[in-house]
Structure formats: C-alpha cells, structure tokens
mmCIF file of C-alpha atoms in Angstrom:
data_model
loop_
_atom_site.group_PDB
_atom_site.id
_atom_site.type_symbol
_atom_site.label_atom_id
_atom_site.label_comp_id
_atom_site.label_asym_id
_atom_site.label_seq_id
_atom_site.Cartn_x
_atom_site.Cartn_y
_atom_site.Cartn_z
ATOM 1 C CA PHE A 3 -26.018 44.371 -8.533
ATOM 2 C CA GLY A 4 -23.792 47.638 -9.194
ATOM 3 C CA GLY A 5 -21.212 45.303 -11.785
ATOM 4 C CA ASP A 6 -21.016 43.055 -14.791
ATOM 5 C CA TRP A 7 -22.004 39.769 -16.025
ATOM 6 C CA GLN A 8 -20.584 37.852 -18.574
ATOM 7 C CA VAL A 9 -22.185 34.136 -19.559
ATOM 8 C CA SER A 10 -19.882 31.813 -21.633
ATOM 9 C CA GLY A 11 -20.071 28.949 -23.195
ATOM 10 C CA GLU A 12 -18.251 26.402 -24.952
ATOM 11 C CA GLY A 13 -18.532 22.723 -26.901
ATOM 12 C CA ALA A 14 -15.365 20.624 -27.851
ATOM 13 C CA PHE A 15 -15.426 17.774 -30.424
ATOM 14 C CA ASN A 16 -11.985 15.654 -29.884
ATOM 15 C CA ARG A 17 -10.718 12.641 -32.081
ATOM 16 C CA LEU A 18 -7.712 10.088 -32.581
ATOM 17 C CA ASP A 19 -7.581 7.424 -34.320
ATOM 18 C CA TYR A 20 -4.485 5.550 -34.122
ATOM 19 C CA VAL A 21 -2.654 2.960 -35.629
ATOM 20 C CA ALA A 22 0.380 1.581 -34.780
ATOM 21 C CA ARG A 23 3.021 -1.549 -35.542
ATOM 22 C CA LEU A 24 6.156 -2.597 -33.798
ATOM 23 C CA GLY A 25 8.558 -4.887 -35.206
ATOM 24 C CA THR A 26 11.815 -6.453 -33.915
ATOM 25 C CA PHE A 27 14.678 -6.747 -37.149
ATOM 26 C CA ASP A 28 15.985 -10.257 -37.429
ATOM 27 C CA PRO A 29 19.384 -10.013 -39.389
ATOM 28 C CA VAL A 30 19.004 -13.781 -40.626
ATOM 29 C CA ALA A 31 16.002 -12.491 -42.593
ATOM 30 C CA GLU A 32 17.299 -9.012 -43.119
ATOM 31 C CA ASP A 33 13.760 -8.186 -42.679
ATOM 32 C CA PHE A 34 11.318 -7.115 -39.549
ATOM 33 C CA VAL A 35 9.275 -9.578 -37.775
ATOM 34 C CA GLU A 36 6.086 -7.871 -36.424
ATOM 35 C CA THR A 37 5.625 -7.803 -32.647
ATOM 36 C CA PRO A 38 1.811 -8.322 -31.070
ATOM 37 C CA PHE A 39 0.743 -4.757 -29.944
ATOM 38 C CA PRO A 40 -2.378 -4.782 -29.703
ATOM 39 C CA GLY A 41 -2.683 -1.684 -27.124
ATOM 40 C CA GLY A 42 -0.757 0.768 -29.302
ATOM 41 C CA THR A 43 -3.936 1.111 -31.619
ATOM 42 C CA GLY A 44 -7.266 2.363 -30.842
ATOM 43 C CA GLY A 45 -9.140 5.610 -30.914
ATOM 44 C CA VAL A 46 -10.189 8.197 -28.336
ATOM 45 C CA ARG A 47 -13.325 10.600 -28.839
ATOM 46 C CA GLU A 48 -14.181 13.408 -26.755
ATOM 47 C CA ASP A 49 -17.461 15.091 -25.890
ATOM 48 C CA ARG A 50 -16.863 18.104 -23.842
ATOM 49 C CA TYR A 51 -19.258 21.086 -22.571
ATOM 50 C CA GLU A 52 -18.357 24.313 -20.801
ATOM 51 C CA GLY A 53 -20.406 26.980 -19.367
ATOM 52 C CA SER A 54 -19.461 29.929 -16.984
ATOM 53 C CA LEU A 55 -21.224 32.723 -15.205
ATOM 54 C CA SER A 56 -18.732 35.595 -14.320
ATOM 55 C CA TYR A 57 -19.652 38.605 -11.711
ATOM 56 C CA SER A 58 -16.904 41.745 -11.254
ATOM 57 C CA ARG A 59 -17.854 45.035 -9.601
ATOM 58 C CA PRO A 60 -15.609 47.656 -7.521
ATOM 59 C CA LEU A 61 -16.161 47.096 -3.398
ATOM 60 C CA SER A 62 -14.539 50.677 -3.142
ATOM 61 C CA ARG A 63 -12.607 53.300 -4.975
ATOM 62 C CA THR A 64 -9.091 50.926 -4.133
ATOM 63 C CA LEU A 65 -11.012 47.529 -3.686
ATOM 64 C CA SER A 66 -12.586 45.158 -6.565
ATOM 65 C CA LEU A 67 -14.057 41.909 -7.223
ATOM 66 C CA GLN A 68 -14.295 39.159 -9.403
ATOM 67 C CA ILE A 69 -15.872 35.702 -8.950
ATOM 68 C CA VAL A 70 -16.392 32.876 -12.085
ATOM 69 C CA THR A 71 -17.978 30.063 -11.880
ATOM 70 C CA ALA A 72 -17.868 27.184 -14.262
ATOM 71 C CA ALA A 73 -18.344 23.929 -15.257
ATOM 72 C CA GLU A 74 -17.338 21.289 -17.172
ATOM 73 C CA THR A 75 -18.753 17.768 -18.702
ATOM 74 C CA SER A 76 -17.416 15.507 -20.822
ATOM 75 C CA GLU A 77 -17.757 11.789 -22.194
ATOM 76 C CA LEU A 78 -14.466 10.239 -23.019
ATOM 77 C CA ALA A 79 -14.833 6.855 -25.411
ATOM 78 C CA GLN A 80 -12.078 4.599 -26.137
ATOM 79 C CA SER A 81 -12.087 2.142 -28.654
ATOM 80 C CA GLY A 82 -9.512 -0.699 -29.278
ATOM 81 C CA THR A 83 -7.913 -2.874 -26.358
ATOM 82 C CA ASN A 84 -10.025 -2.686 -22.899
ATOM 83 C CA GLY A 85 -12.732 0.031 -24.523
ATOM 84 C CA LEU A 86 -14.221 2.093 -22.109
ATOM 85 C CA VAL A 87 -16.861 4.960 -21.843
ATOM 86 C CA ARG A 88 -16.573 7.736 -19.263
ATOM 87 C CA SER A 89 -18.511 10.382 -18.126
ATOM 88 C CA PHE A 90 -17.086 13.511 -15.960
ATOM 89 C CA PHE A 91 -18.386 16.058 -14.508
ATOM 90 C CA ARG A 92 -15.878 18.957 -12.741
ATOM 91 C CA PRO A 93 -16.729 22.095 -11.321
ATOM 92 C CA LYS A 94 -14.259 25.370 -12.097
ATOM 93 C CA GLY A 95 -14.371 28.714 -10.834
ATOM 94 C CA LEU A 96 -12.345 31.876 -9.287
ATOM 95 C CA VAL A 97 -12.654 34.244 -6.458
ATOM 96 C CA SER A 98 -10.767 37.030 -7.035
ATOM 97 C CA LEU A 99 -9.929 40.566 -5.057
ATOM 98 C CA ALA A 100 -7.604 43.239 -6.359
ATOM 99 C CA TRP A 101 -6.423 46.756 -4.126
ATOM 100 C CA LYS A 102 -5.093 49.665 -5.625
ATOM 101 C CA PRO A 103 -4.423 51.793 -2.329
ATOM 102 C CA GLY A 104 -1.707 54.265 -4.385
ATOM 103 C CA SER A 105 -0.531 54.625 -8.155
ATOM 104 C CA ASP A 106 2.459 52.814 -6.729
ATOM 105 C CA LEU A 107 1.453 49.807 -5.244
ATOM 106 C CA ASP A 108 -1.155 47.242 -6.325
ATOM 107 C CA ILE A 109 -1.730 43.924 -4.603
ATOM 108 C CA SER A 110 -4.270 40.682 -5.556
ATOM 109 C CA ALA A 111 -5.457 37.598 -4.031
ATOM 110 C CA LYS A 112 -7.184 34.460 -6.118
ATOM 111 C CA LEU A 113 -8.629 31.490 -5.392
ATOM 112 C CA ARG A 114 -8.899 29.368 -8.408
ATOM 113 C CA ARG A 115 -10.688 25.565 -9.210
ATOM 114 C CA ARG A 116 -8.841 23.975 -12.683
ATOM 115 C CA VAL A 117 -9.654 21.383 -14.588
ATOM 116 C CA GLY A 118 -6.768 20.066 -17.148
ATOM 117 C CA GLN A 119 -7.149 18.171 -20.335
ATOM 118 C CA LEU A 120 -5.934 14.971 -21.365
ATOM 119 C CA SER A 121 -3.244 13.948 -23.970
ATOM 120 C CA PHE A 122 -5.048 11.311 -25.739
ATOM 121 C CA TYR A 123 -1.813 9.453 -26.874
ATOM 122 C CA ASP A 124 -1.549 8.692 -23.241
ATOM 123 C CA PHE A 125 -4.781 6.632 -22.943
ATOM 124 C CA LEU A 126 -3.006 4.139 -25.734
ATOM 125 C CA ALA A 127 0.432 1.660 -25.382
ATOM 126 C CA ARG A 128 3.362 3.620 -26.913
ATOM 127 C CA SER A 129 7.192 1.934 -27.861
ATOM 128 C CA PHE A 130 10.313 4.651 -27.425
ATOM 129 C CA LEU A 131 12.973 3.401 -29.472
ATOM 130 C CA ASN A 132 15.022 5.949 -28.809
ATOM 131 C CA ASP A 133 14.727 5.330 -25.135
ATOM 132 C CA GLY A 134 14.388 1.749 -25.306
ATOM 133 C CA ASN A 135 11.496 1.701 -23.123
ATOM 134 C CA GLN A 136 7.436 1.157 -23.251
ATOM 135 C CA ASN A 137 4.645 2.265 -21.716
ATOM 136 C CA SER A 138 1.371 0.279 -21.242
ATOM 137 C CA GLY A 139 -2.182 1.887 -22.470
ATOM 138 C CA ASN A 140 -4.156 3.122 -19.746
ATOM 139 C CA ASN A 141 -8.298 3.557 -20.196
ATOM 140 C CA GLN A 142 -8.260 4.957 -16.438
ATOM 141 C CA LEU A 143 -6.268 8.262 -16.939
ATOM 142 C CA ARG A 144 -8.371 11.408 -15.365
ATOM 143 C CA PRO A 145 -7.736 14.744 -16.048
ATOM 144 C CA GLN A 146 -5.693 16.702 -13.072
ATOM 145 C CA GLN A 147 -7.492 19.210 -10.974
ATOM 146 C CA ASP A 148 -5.773 21.477 -8.671
ATOM 147 C CA TRP A 149 -7.560 24.351 -6.161
ATOM 148 C CA THR A 150 -4.714 27.116 -6.405
ATOM 149 C CA LEU A 151 -4.286 30.304 -4.059
ATOM 150 C CA GLU A 152 -2.139 33.171 -5.168
ATOM 151 C CA PHE A 153 -1.046 36.371 -3.896
ATOM 152 C CA GLU A 154 0.611 39.021 -5.819
ATOM 153 C CA GLY A 155 2.000 42.445 -4.602
ATOM 154 C CA ASN A 156 3.779 45.094 -7.278
ATOM 155 C CA LYS A 157 5.408 48.117 -6.062
ATOM 156 C CA ARG A 158 6.941 50.682 -8.052
ATOM 157 C CA LEU A 159 9.701 52.693 -7.120
ATOM 158 C CA GLY A 160 9.776 55.585 -9.131
ATOM 159 C CA ALA A 161 12.940 56.099 -10.768
ATOM 160 C CA TRP A 162 14.737 53.364 -9.505
ATOM 161 C CA GLY A 163 12.611 50.966 -10.825
ATOM 162 C CA SER A 164 9.844 48.209 -9.322
ATOM 163 C CA VAL A 165 9.658 44.967 -7.395
ATOM 164 C CA LYS A 166 7.440 41.998 -7.992
ATOM 165 C CA LEU A 167 6.626 39.934 -5.054
ATOM 166 C CA ARG A 168 4.557 36.577 -5.979
ATOM 167 C CA LEU A 169 3.288 33.637 -3.339
ATOM 168 C CA VAL A 170 1.881 30.401 -4.664
ATOM 169 C CA GLY A 171 0.148 27.482 -2.711
ATOM 170 C CA ARG A 172 -1.741 24.443 -5.197
ATOM 171 C CA GLN A 173 -3.167 21.329 -4.101
ATOM 172 C CA VAL A 174 -3.070 19.186 -7.229
ATOM 173 C CA GLU A 175 -6.001 16.061 -7.573
ATOM 174 C CA ASP A 176 -5.363 13.130 -9.951
ATOM 175 C CA TYR A 177 -1.897 14.790 -10.730
ATOM 176 C CA VAL A 178 -0.695 12.983 -13.859
ATOM 177 C CA THR A 179 2.324 11.370 -14.020
ATOM 178 C CA ILE A 180 4.422 8.067 -15.076
ATOM 179 C CA ILE A 181 2.792 4.850 -12.660
ATOM 180 C CA PRO A 182 2.672 0.948 -12.249
ATOM 181 C CA VAL A 183 0.122 -0.260 -14.672
ATOM 182 C CA ASP A 184 -0.546 -4.379 -15.169
ATOM 183 C CA GLY A 185 3.207 -5.098 -14.377
ATOM 184 C CA GLY A 186 4.658 -2.445 -16.459
ATOM 185 C CA GLU A 187 4.403 1.529 -16.324
ATOM 186 C CA SER A 188 1.901 3.978 -17.950
ATOM 187 C CA VAL A 189 0.906 7.848 -17.712
ATOM 188 C CA GLY A 190 -1.757 8.092 -15.249
ATOM 189 C CA ASN A 191 -2.604 9.422 -11.910
ATOM 190 C CA ALA A 192 -1.214 9.604 -8.115
ATOM 191 C CA PRO A 193 -3.696 10.935 -5.885
ATOM 192 C CA THR A 194 -2.440 13.894 -4.278
ATOM 193 C CA ALA A 195 0.309 16.541 -4.597
ATOM 194 C CA ARG A 196 1.038 20.237 -3.506
ATOM 195 C CA VAL A 197 3.530 22.991 -4.713
ATOM 196 C CA ARG A 198 4.108 25.838 -2.944
ATOM 197 C CA VAL A 199 6.301 28.732 -4.902
ATOM 198 C CA ILE A 200 7.686 32.015 -3.213
ATOM 199 C CA GLU A 201 9.000 34.415 -6.643
ATOM 200 C CA MET A 202 10.543 37.775 -6.538
ATOM 201 C CA ASN A 203 11.379 39.922 -9.715
ATOM 202 C CA SER A 204 13.059 43.094 -9.143
ATOM 203 C CA THR A 205 14.378 45.698 -10.948
ATOM 204 C CA ILE A 206 17.096 48.652 -9.605
ATOM 205 C CA ASN A 207 17.415 51.704 -12.315
ATOM 206 C CA PHE A 208 20.800 53.347 -11.647
ATOM 207 C CA ASP A 209 20.062 56.228 -13.335
ATOM 208 C CA PRO A 210 19.473 58.449 -9.937
ATOM 209 C CA VAL A 211 22.720 57.910 -8.771
ATOM 210 C CA GLY A 212 24.607 59.208 -12.023
ATOM 211 C CA PHE A 213 24.828 55.694 -14.271
ATOM 212 C CA LYS A 214 22.311 56.465 -17.022
ATOM 213 C CA GLY A 215 20.807 53.207 -18.630
ATOM 214 C CA ALA A 216 22.330 51.055 -16.069
ATOM 215 C CA LYS A 217 20.398 48.425 -14.000
ATOM 216 C CA LEU A 218 20.264 45.467 -11.873
ATOM 217 C CA ASP A 219 17.732 43.002 -12.334
ATOM 218 C CA ILE A 220 16.753 40.303 -9.776
ATOM 219 C CA TYR A 221 14.845 36.929 -10.300
ATOM 220 C CA ALA A 222 14.654 34.676 -7.286
ATOM 221 C CA LEU A 223 12.394 31.504 -6.982
ATOM 222 C CA TRP A 224 11.685 29.259 -4.058
ATOM 223 C CA GLN A 225 9.757 26.169 -5.066
ATOM 224 C CA ARG A 226 9.032 22.957 -2.744
ATOM 225 C CA ALA A 227 6.845 20.057 -3.775
ATOM 226 C CA TYR A 228 5.182 17.092 -2.243
ATOM 227 C CA LEU A 229 3.591 13.951 -4.358
ATOM 228 C CA THR A 230 2.104 10.813 -2.688
ATOM 229 C CA ASP A 231 4.246 8.271 -4.401
ATOM 230 C CA PRO A 232 2.310 6.387 -7.267
ATOM 231 C CA PHE A 233 4.693 3.192 -6.253
ATOM 232 C CA GLY A 234 3.023 2.994 -3.048
ATOM 233 C CA THR A 235 6.240 4.003 -1.092
ATOM 234 C CA GLY A 236 5.450 6.820 0.890
ATOM 235 C CA ARG A 237 5.936 10.854 0.210
ATOM 236 C CA ILE A 238 8.535 12.467 -2.528
ATOM 237 C CA ASN A 239 9.772 15.552 -1.830
#
C-alpha cells in the first residue's frame, strides 16, 4: 500500500516475593515487640504479552502518516493475604500526522492510547516509619490508561532562533493515586482524570543586532488538571 510495515512482539515475566516484619520498641524490655503485619508479606506474578502492527507512508510531498495498532494481555497473580488472580486485555495504539510545508516549519498531530505499568510493591501493605503512616494492601489495583491528543509546531526563525509550541489534552482512566481502603488508605485507582497543557519554548538570538553569542531563552507552561476525588467529595482542580 505504498508504505512501510513493522510487526513487533514482546513477552515480559515479572516476579516479586516480599517479606515484611513490623515491630514496636518496648523500652522496658529494651527490645522490639513484633506487630502483626500480614498484608506486607506476599508475592506478585505477572505474565504479559504485547503485539503491534505499524504502518507509515507519505501522503504527499509535505504530509506523512503513521498508524500503530497494538494490544496487551496480562495475567496478574497475587499471593499472601487476599490473594487473587486477574487477567487484562487492553488495546493501545497511535495515529500521527506530520506536515512540513517548508524547511523552517513543521507541524504534527498525534492521537495516542497508552497503558501504564504497575509497581508490584503497591499491591502489598507498606509502613513508612519516617512519615508515621501506613498503606493497606490493594489486590484490586489496575494499570492506568489514557487517551492523549497532542499538537506540536516548530518554527525556525533563521539567525534569530526558533519557537516551539505544544498543546496536549489527556483523558485518564483508572488514575493511580492514594484512595481509602478498608478504613485506611492505599495506592489505588480514581475513576477518571484529565490534563490540559500549553507549553512554549523559544530561543531568541541577538547576533543579528550585533550582540554576538547573546541569546534569550523563554519557557512558558500552563497546565490544568481535573481529578474525580476518590474520597467521594466531588472534583478536584
């Protein structure tokens, strides 16, 4: 079909075995008295497979297209307290258009579907002694996913420098954050979140007006995020 094709596959087999003990110091006995901490001991196993098919081709002298379709399947098995086995199947991919009307200007647009990876330690209970708090285990933790739409433009100003502008909109599902669990708190999932970003990065050179080697770097960022509060109090901005 007048373009380039790529096929790729990946298999990952991840394991964590963890033993945690918690004790309280008894000044009379001058020794530690062990405190029950069953949620901190256990294991996590993941067998994950991913496949993708990529197609790219020029649509014209100045416009090119790339399409990536992918899918990920995994099985997560947790042992220890409240052990559980779960399976996931999630699609991923990318559609990208790149337009280069001249040597000094290029513009791109991308729509991307991503699936994050989990930290296995977050499945198990953890005690943070320096902070004086403790997380419960969460065997229902899910990987974060998002849709991201991104526009980027680069304009070269010759001897004067360059300007780069980037616009990002991201819609997140199963956002990983701290949530209430069994009367305590743990790393878990908030249903939805979204982010809007405007980013500008510019360099202005002063060589053309006689200040050799002098330049001005300008960086500006506007970002706004919305999160469905996992504590049930509404939306957080």
